Amino acid sequence: MSTAIICILLIIIAIFSIKSYMKKLSHGCCGGGDSEKRVKVADKNISHYPYHKKIEIEGMTCKNCAMRIENAFNNEDGCYAIVHLKQKNADLYLKNSCTDEEIEQLIQKIGYQAVGIQDIS
């Protein structure tokens, strides 16, 4: 009897795993069919941003990941981010100075990791 219960539980786990994997295959790594909505930045003129940083990001695998990272920065006041999925990095333009730790925390908060931050002049 206990063997039958264990077998049933394993079958149920297998079914949920397969459904999850199929969802991932059809909708990208982030699941769900809905794509991220782009946060629009009012000021896209790069000359208005005196600080520029290049950030290498780990864990970004699809366009939804890139959009999520871009939106996280673009929601912040005085930030304008352009994420490059293929290069796995982002150009971050800032109107005010910001520490590397603050940038790392923001990226980590949304589930990714900054593996390198470089100041560009």
JSON list of C-alpha atoms in Angstrom, two decimals:
[
{"chain": "A", "resi": 1, "resn": "MET", "atom": "CA", "xyz": [0.00, 0.00, 0.00]},
{"chain": "A", "resi": 2, "resn": "SER", "atom": "CA", "xyz": [2.75, 2.48, 0.90]},
{"chain": "A", "resi": 3, "resn": "THR", "atom": "CA", "xyz": [4.57, 1.65, -2.34]},
{"chain": "A", "resi": 4, "resn": "ALA", "atom": "CA", "xyz": [1.44, 2.56, -4.32]},
{"chain": "A", "resi": 5, "resn": "ILE", "atom": "CA", "xyz": [1.14, 5.90, -2.51]},
{"chain": "A", "resi": 6, "resn": "ILE", "atom": "CA", "xyz": [4.80, 6.72, -3.19]},
{"chain": "A", "resi": 7, "resn": "CYS", "atom": "CA", "xyz": [4.37, 5.80, -6.87]},
{"chain": "A", "resi": 8, "resn": "ILE", "atom": "CA", "xyz": [1.29, 8.03, -7.17]},
{"chain": "A", "resi": 9, "resn": "LEU", "atom": "CA", "xyz": [3.15, 10.94, -5.55]},
{"chain": "A", "resi": 10, "resn": "LEU", "atom": "CA", "xyz": [6.09, 10.49, -7.94]},
{"chain": "A", "resi": 11, "resn": "ILE", "atom": "CA", "xyz": [3.73, 10.45, -10.93]},
{"chain": "A", "resi": 12, "resn": "ILE", "atom": "CA", "xyz": [2.06, 13.67, -9.74]},
{"chain": "A", "resi": 13, "resn": "ILE", "atom": "CA", "xyz": [5.45, 15.36, -9.27]},
{"chain": "A", "resi": 14, "resn": "ALA", "atom": "CA", "xyz": [6.52, 14.20, -12.74]},
{"chain": "A", "resi": 15, "resn": "ILE", "atom": "CA", "xyz": [3.34, 15.60, -14.32]},
{"chain": "A", "resi": 16, "resn": "PHE", "atom": "CA", "xyz": [3.82, 19.03, -12.69]},
{"chain": "A", "resi": 17, "resn": "SER", "atom": "CA", "xyz": [7.49, 19.07, -13.70]},
{"chain": "A", "resi": 18, "resn": "ILE", "atom": "CA", "xyz": [6.68, 18.27, -17.33]},
{"chain": "A", "resi": 19, "resn": "LYS", "atom": "CA", "xyz": [3.93, 20.94, -17.43]},
{"chain": "A", "resi": 20, "resn": "SER", "atom": "CA", "xyz": [6.32, 23.52, -16.00]},
{"chain": "A", "resi": 21, "resn": "TYR", "atom": "CA", "xyz": [9.02, 22.60, -18.51]},
{"chain": "A", "resi": 22, "resn": "MET", "atom": "CA", "xyz": [6.56, 22.79, -21.43]},
{"chain": "A", "resi": 23, "resn": "LYS", "atom": "CA", "xyz": [5.47, 26.24, -20.27]},
{"chain": "A", "resi": 24, "resn": "LYS", "atom": "CA", "xyz": [9.10, 27.32, -20.14]},
{"chain": "A", "resi": 25, "resn": "LEU", "atom": "CA", "xyz": [9.74, 26.01, -23.66]},
{"chain": "A", "resi": 26, "resn": "SER", "atom": "CA", "xyz": [6.75, 27.82, -25.13]},
{"chain": "A", "resi": 27, "resn": "HIS", "atom": "CA", "xyz": [7.04, 31.13, -23.27]},
{"chain": "A", "resi": 28, "resn": "GLY", "atom": "CA", "xyz": [10.73, 31.63, -22.54]},
{"chain": "A", "resi": 29, "resn": "CYS", "atom": "CA", "xyz": [12.64, 31.27, -19.31]},
{"chain": "A", "resi": 30, "resn": "CYS", "atom": "CA", "xyz": [10.38, 33.59, -17.36]},
{"chain": "A", "resi": 31, "resn": "GLY", "atom": "CA", "xyz": [7.25, 31.50, -17.87]},
{"chain": "A", "resi": 32, "resn": "GLY", "atom": "CA", "xyz": [3.91, 33.21, -18.45]},
{"chain": "A", "resi": 33, "resn": "GLY", "atom": "CA", "xyz": [2.86, 34.23, -21.94]},
{"chain": "A", "resi": 34, "resn": "ASP", "atom": "CA", "xyz": [2.73, 37.93, -21.17]},
{"chain": "A", "resi": 35, "resn": "SER", "atom": "CA", "xyz": [5.82, 39.92, -21.99]},
{"chain": "A", "resi": 36, "resn": "GLU", "atom": "CA", "xyz": [7.08, 42.73, -19.81]},
{"chain": "A", "resi": 37, "resn": "LYS", "atom": "CA", "xyz": [5.68, 46.19, -20.51]},
{"chain": "A", "resi": 38, "resn": "ARG", "atom": "CA", "xyz": [8.39, 48.73, -21.26]},
{"chain": "A", "resi": 39, "resn": "VAL", "atom": "CA", "xyz": [8.80, 51.62, -18.82]},
{"chain": "A", "resi": 40, "resn": "LYS", "atom": "CA", "xyz": [9.25, 54.76, -20.88]},
{"chain": "A", "resi": 41, "resn": "VAL", "atom": "CA", "xyz": [11.90, 57.28, -19.88]},
{"chain": "A", "resi": 42, "resn": "ALA", "atom": "CA", "xyz": [10.98, 60.93, -20.34]},
{"chain": "A", "resi": 43, "resn": "ASP", "atom": "CA", "xyz": [14.55, 62.07, -21.06]},
{"chain": "A", "resi": 44, "resn": "LYS", "atom": "CA", "xyz": [16.42, 59.84, -23.52]},
{"chain": "A", "resi": 45, "resn": "ASN", "atom": "CA", "xyz": [19.07, 62.43, -24.35]},
{"chain": "A", "resi": 46, "resn": "ILE", "atom": "CA", "xyz": [22.29, 60.79, -23.13]},
{"chain": "A", "resi": 47, "resn": "SER", "atom": "CA", "xyz": [24.07, 64.15, -22.92]},
{"chain": "A", "resi": 48, "resn": "HIS", "atom": "CA", "xyz": [21.80, 65.03, -19.96]},
{"chain": "A", "resi": 49, "resn": "TYR", "atom": "CA", "xyz": [23.26, 62.16, -17.93]},
{"chain": "A", "resi": 50, "resn": "PRO", "atom": "CA", "xyz": [26.77, 62.98, -16.63]},
{"chain": "A", "resi": 51, "resn": "TYR", "atom": "CA", "xyz": [27.42, 59.50, -15.19]},
{"chain": "A", "resi": 52, "resn": "HIS", "atom": "CA", "xyz": [27.70, 56.36, -17.31]},
{"chain": "A", "resi": 53, "resn": "LYS", "atom": "CA", "xyz": [28.28, 52.83, -16.07]},
{"chain": "A", "resi": 54, "resn": "LYS", "atom": "CA", "xyz": [28.61, 49.54, -17.95]},
{"chain": "A", "resi": 55, "resn": "ILE", "atom": "CA", "xyz": [27.20, 46.61, -15.96]},
{"chain": "A", "resi": 56, "resn": "GLU", "atom": "CA", "xyz": [27.83, 42.93, -16.71]},
{"chain": "A", "resi": 57, "resn": "ILE", "atom": "CA", "xyz": [24.76, 40.93, -15.69]},
{"chain": "A", "resi": 58, "resn": "GLU", "atom": "CA", "xyz": [24.50, 37.21, -15.01]},
{"chain": "A", "resi": 59, "resn": "GLY", "atom": "CA", "xyz": [21.26, 35.24, -15.21]},
{"chain": "A", "resi": 60, "resn": "MET", "atom": "CA", "xyz": [19.67, 37.18, -18.07]},
{"chain": "A", "resi": 61, "resn": "THR", "atom": "CA", "xyz": [18.47, 34.70, -20.71]},
{"chain": "A", "resi": 62, "resn": "CYS", "atom": "CA", "xyz": [15.55, 36.18, -22.65]},
{"chain": "A", "resi": 63, "resn": "LYS", "atom": "CA", "xyz": [14.02, 39.46, -23.79]},
{"chain": "A", "resi": 64, "resn": "ASN", "atom": "CA", "xyz": [11.71, 39.49, -20.76]},
{"chain": "A", "resi": 65, "resn": "CYS", "atom": "CA", "xyz": [14.75, 39.30, -18.47]},
{"chain": "A", "resi": 66, "resn": "ALA", "atom": "CA", "xyz": [16.35, 42.22, -20.32]},
{"chain": "A", "resi": 67, "resn": "MET", "atom": "CA", "xyz": [13.14, 44.23, -20.15]},
{"chain": "A", "resi": 68, "resn": "ARG", "atom": "CA", "xyz": [12.76, 43.51, -16.42]},
{"chain": "A", "resi": 69, "resn": "ILE", "atom": "CA", "xyz": [16.27, 44.83, -15.73]},
{"chain": "A", "resi": 70, "resn": "GLU", "atom": "CA", "xyz": [15.76, 47.87, -17.95]},
{"chain": "A", "resi": 71, "resn": "ASN", "atom": "CA", "xyz": [12.44, 48.66, -16.24]},
{"chain": "A", "resi": 72, "resn": "ALA", "atom": "CA", "xyz": [13.96, 48.35, -12.77]},
{"chain": "A", "resi": 73, "resn": "PHE", "atom": "CA", "xyz": [16.45, 51.09, -13.59]},
{"chain": "A", "resi": 74, "resn": "ASN", "atom": "CA", "xyz": [14.08, 53.22, -15.67]},
{"chain": "A", "resi": 75, "resn": "ASN", "atom": "CA", "xyz": [11.64, 53.31, -12.74]},
{"chain": "A", "resi": 76, "resn": "GLU", "atom": "CA", "xyz": [14.32, 55.05, -10.68]},
{"chain": "A", "resi": 77, "resn": "ASP", "atom": "CA", "xyz": [14.46, 58.84, -10.84]},
{"chain": "A", "resi": 78, "resn": "GLY", "atom": "CA", "xyz": [17.36, 60.14, -12.95]},
{"chain": "A", "resi": 79, "resn": "CYS", "atom": "CA", "xyz": [18.23, 56.77, -14.51]},
{"chain": "A", "resi": 80, "resn": "TYR", "atom": "CA", "xyz": [18.16, 55.63, -18.10]},
{"chain": "A", "resi": 81, "resn": "ALA", "atom": "CA", "xyz": [19.19, 52.04, -18.87]},
{"chain": "A", "resi": 82, "resn": "ILE", "atom": "CA", "xyz": [19.76, 50.26, -22.16]},
{"chain": "A", "resi": 83, "resn": "VAL", "atom": "CA", "xyz": [20.16, 46.49, -21.78]},
{"chain": "A", "resi": 84, "resn": "HIS", "atom": "CA", "xyz": [22.02, 44.40, -24.37]},
{"chain": "A", "resi": 85, "resn": "LEU", "atom": "CA", "xyz": [20.78, 40.81, -24.10]},
{"chain": "A", "resi": 86, "resn": "LYS", "atom": "CA", "xyz": [23.34, 39.20, -26.42]},
{"chain": "A", "resi": 87, "resn": "GLN", "atom": "CA", "xyz": [26.28, 40.90, -24.69]},
{"chain": "A", "resi": 88, "resn": "LYS", "atom": "CA", "xyz": [24.69, 40.26, -21.25]},
{"chain": "A", "resi": 89, "resn": "ASN", "atom": "CA", "xyz": [25.36, 43.81, -20.13]},
{"chain": "A", "resi": 90, "resn": "ALA", "atom": "CA", "xyz": [23.64, 47.14, -19.67]},
{"chain": "A", "resi": 91, "resn": "ASP", "atom": "CA", "xyz": [24.55, 50.77, -20.20]},
{"chain": "A", "resi": 92, "resn": "LEU", "atom": "CA", "xyz": [23.31, 52.79, -17.25]},
{"chain": "A", "resi": 93, "resn": "TYR", "atom": "CA", "xyz": [23.12, 56.56, -17.56]},
{"chain": "A", "resi": 94, "resn": "LEU", "atom": "CA", "xyz": [22.65, 58.54, -14.35]},
{"chain": "A", "resi": 95, "resn": "LYS", "atom": "CA", "xyz": [21.90, 62.16, -13.59]},
{"chain": "A", "resi": 96, "resn": "ASN", "atom": "CA", "xyz": [23.18, 61.74, -10.02]},
{"chain": "A", "resi": 97, "resn": "SER", "atom": "CA", "xyz": [26.08, 59.69, -8.71]},
{"chain": "A", "resi": 98, "resn": "CYS", "atom": "CA", "xyz": [25.24, 56.21, -7.47]},
{"chain": "A", "resi": 99, "resn": "THR", "atom": "CA", "xyz": [27.36, 53.60, -5.69]},
{"chain": "A", "resi": 100, "resn": "ASP", "atom": "CA", "xyz": [28.12, 50.22, -7.20]},
{"chain": "A", "resi": 101, "resn": "GLU", "atom": "CA", "xyz": [26.55, 48.58, -4.15]},
{"chain": "A", "resi": 102, "resn": "GLU", "atom": "CA", "xyz": [23.22, 50.31, -4.82]},
{"chain": "A", "resi": 103, "resn": "ILE", "atom": "CA", "xyz": [23.28, 49.07, -8.41]},
{"chain": "A", "resi": 104, "resn": "GLU", "atom": "CA", "xyz": [24.16, 45.53, -7.31]},
{"chain": "A", "resi": 105, "resn": "GLN", "atom": "CA", "xyz": [21.32, 45.54, -4.76]},
{"chain": "A", "resi": 106, "resn": "LEU", "atom": "CA", "xyz": [18.76, 46.68, -7.33]},
{"chain": "A", "resi": 107, "resn": "ILE", "atom": "CA", "xyz": [19.82, 43.97, -9.79]},
{"chain": "A", "resi": 108, "resn": "GLN", "atom": "CA", "xyz": [19.88, 41.33, -7.06]},
{"chain": "A", "resi": 109, "resn": "LYS", "atom": "CA", "xyz": [16.43, 42.42, -5.83]},
{"chain": "A", "resi": 110, "resn": "ILE", "atom": "CA", "xyz": [14.88, 41.46, -9.19]},
{"chain": "A", "resi": 111, "resn": "GLY", "atom": "CA", "xyz": [16.71, 38.12, -9.35]},
{"chain": "A", "resi": 112, "resn": "TYR", "atom": "CA", "xyz": [19.89, 38.72, -11.33]},
{"chain": "A", "resi": 113, "resn": "GLN", "atom": "CA", "xyz": [23.54, 39.31, -10.44]},
{"chain": "A", "resi": 114, "resn": "ALA", "atom": "CA", "xyz": [25.90, 42.11, -11.39]},
{"chain": "A", "resi": 115, "resn": "VAL", "atom": "CA", "xyz": [29.28, 40.49, -11.99]},
{"chain": "A", "resi": 116, "resn": "GLY", "atom": "CA", "xyz": [31.07, 43.66, -13.01]},
{"chain": "A", "resi": 117, "resn": "ILE", "atom": "CA", "xyz": [30.44, 47.39, -12.95]},
{"chain": "A", "resi": 118, "resn": "GLN", "atom": "CA", "xyz": [32.68, 49.75, -14.87]},
{"chain": "A", "resi": 119, "resn": "ASP", "atom": "CA", "xyz": [32.65, 53.56, -14.81]},
{"chain": "A", "resi": 120, "resn": "ILE", "atom": "CA", "xyz": [32.68, 55.01, -18.32]},
{"chain": "A", "resi": 121, "resn": "SER", "atom": "CA", "xyz": [33.66, 58.62, -18.80]}
]
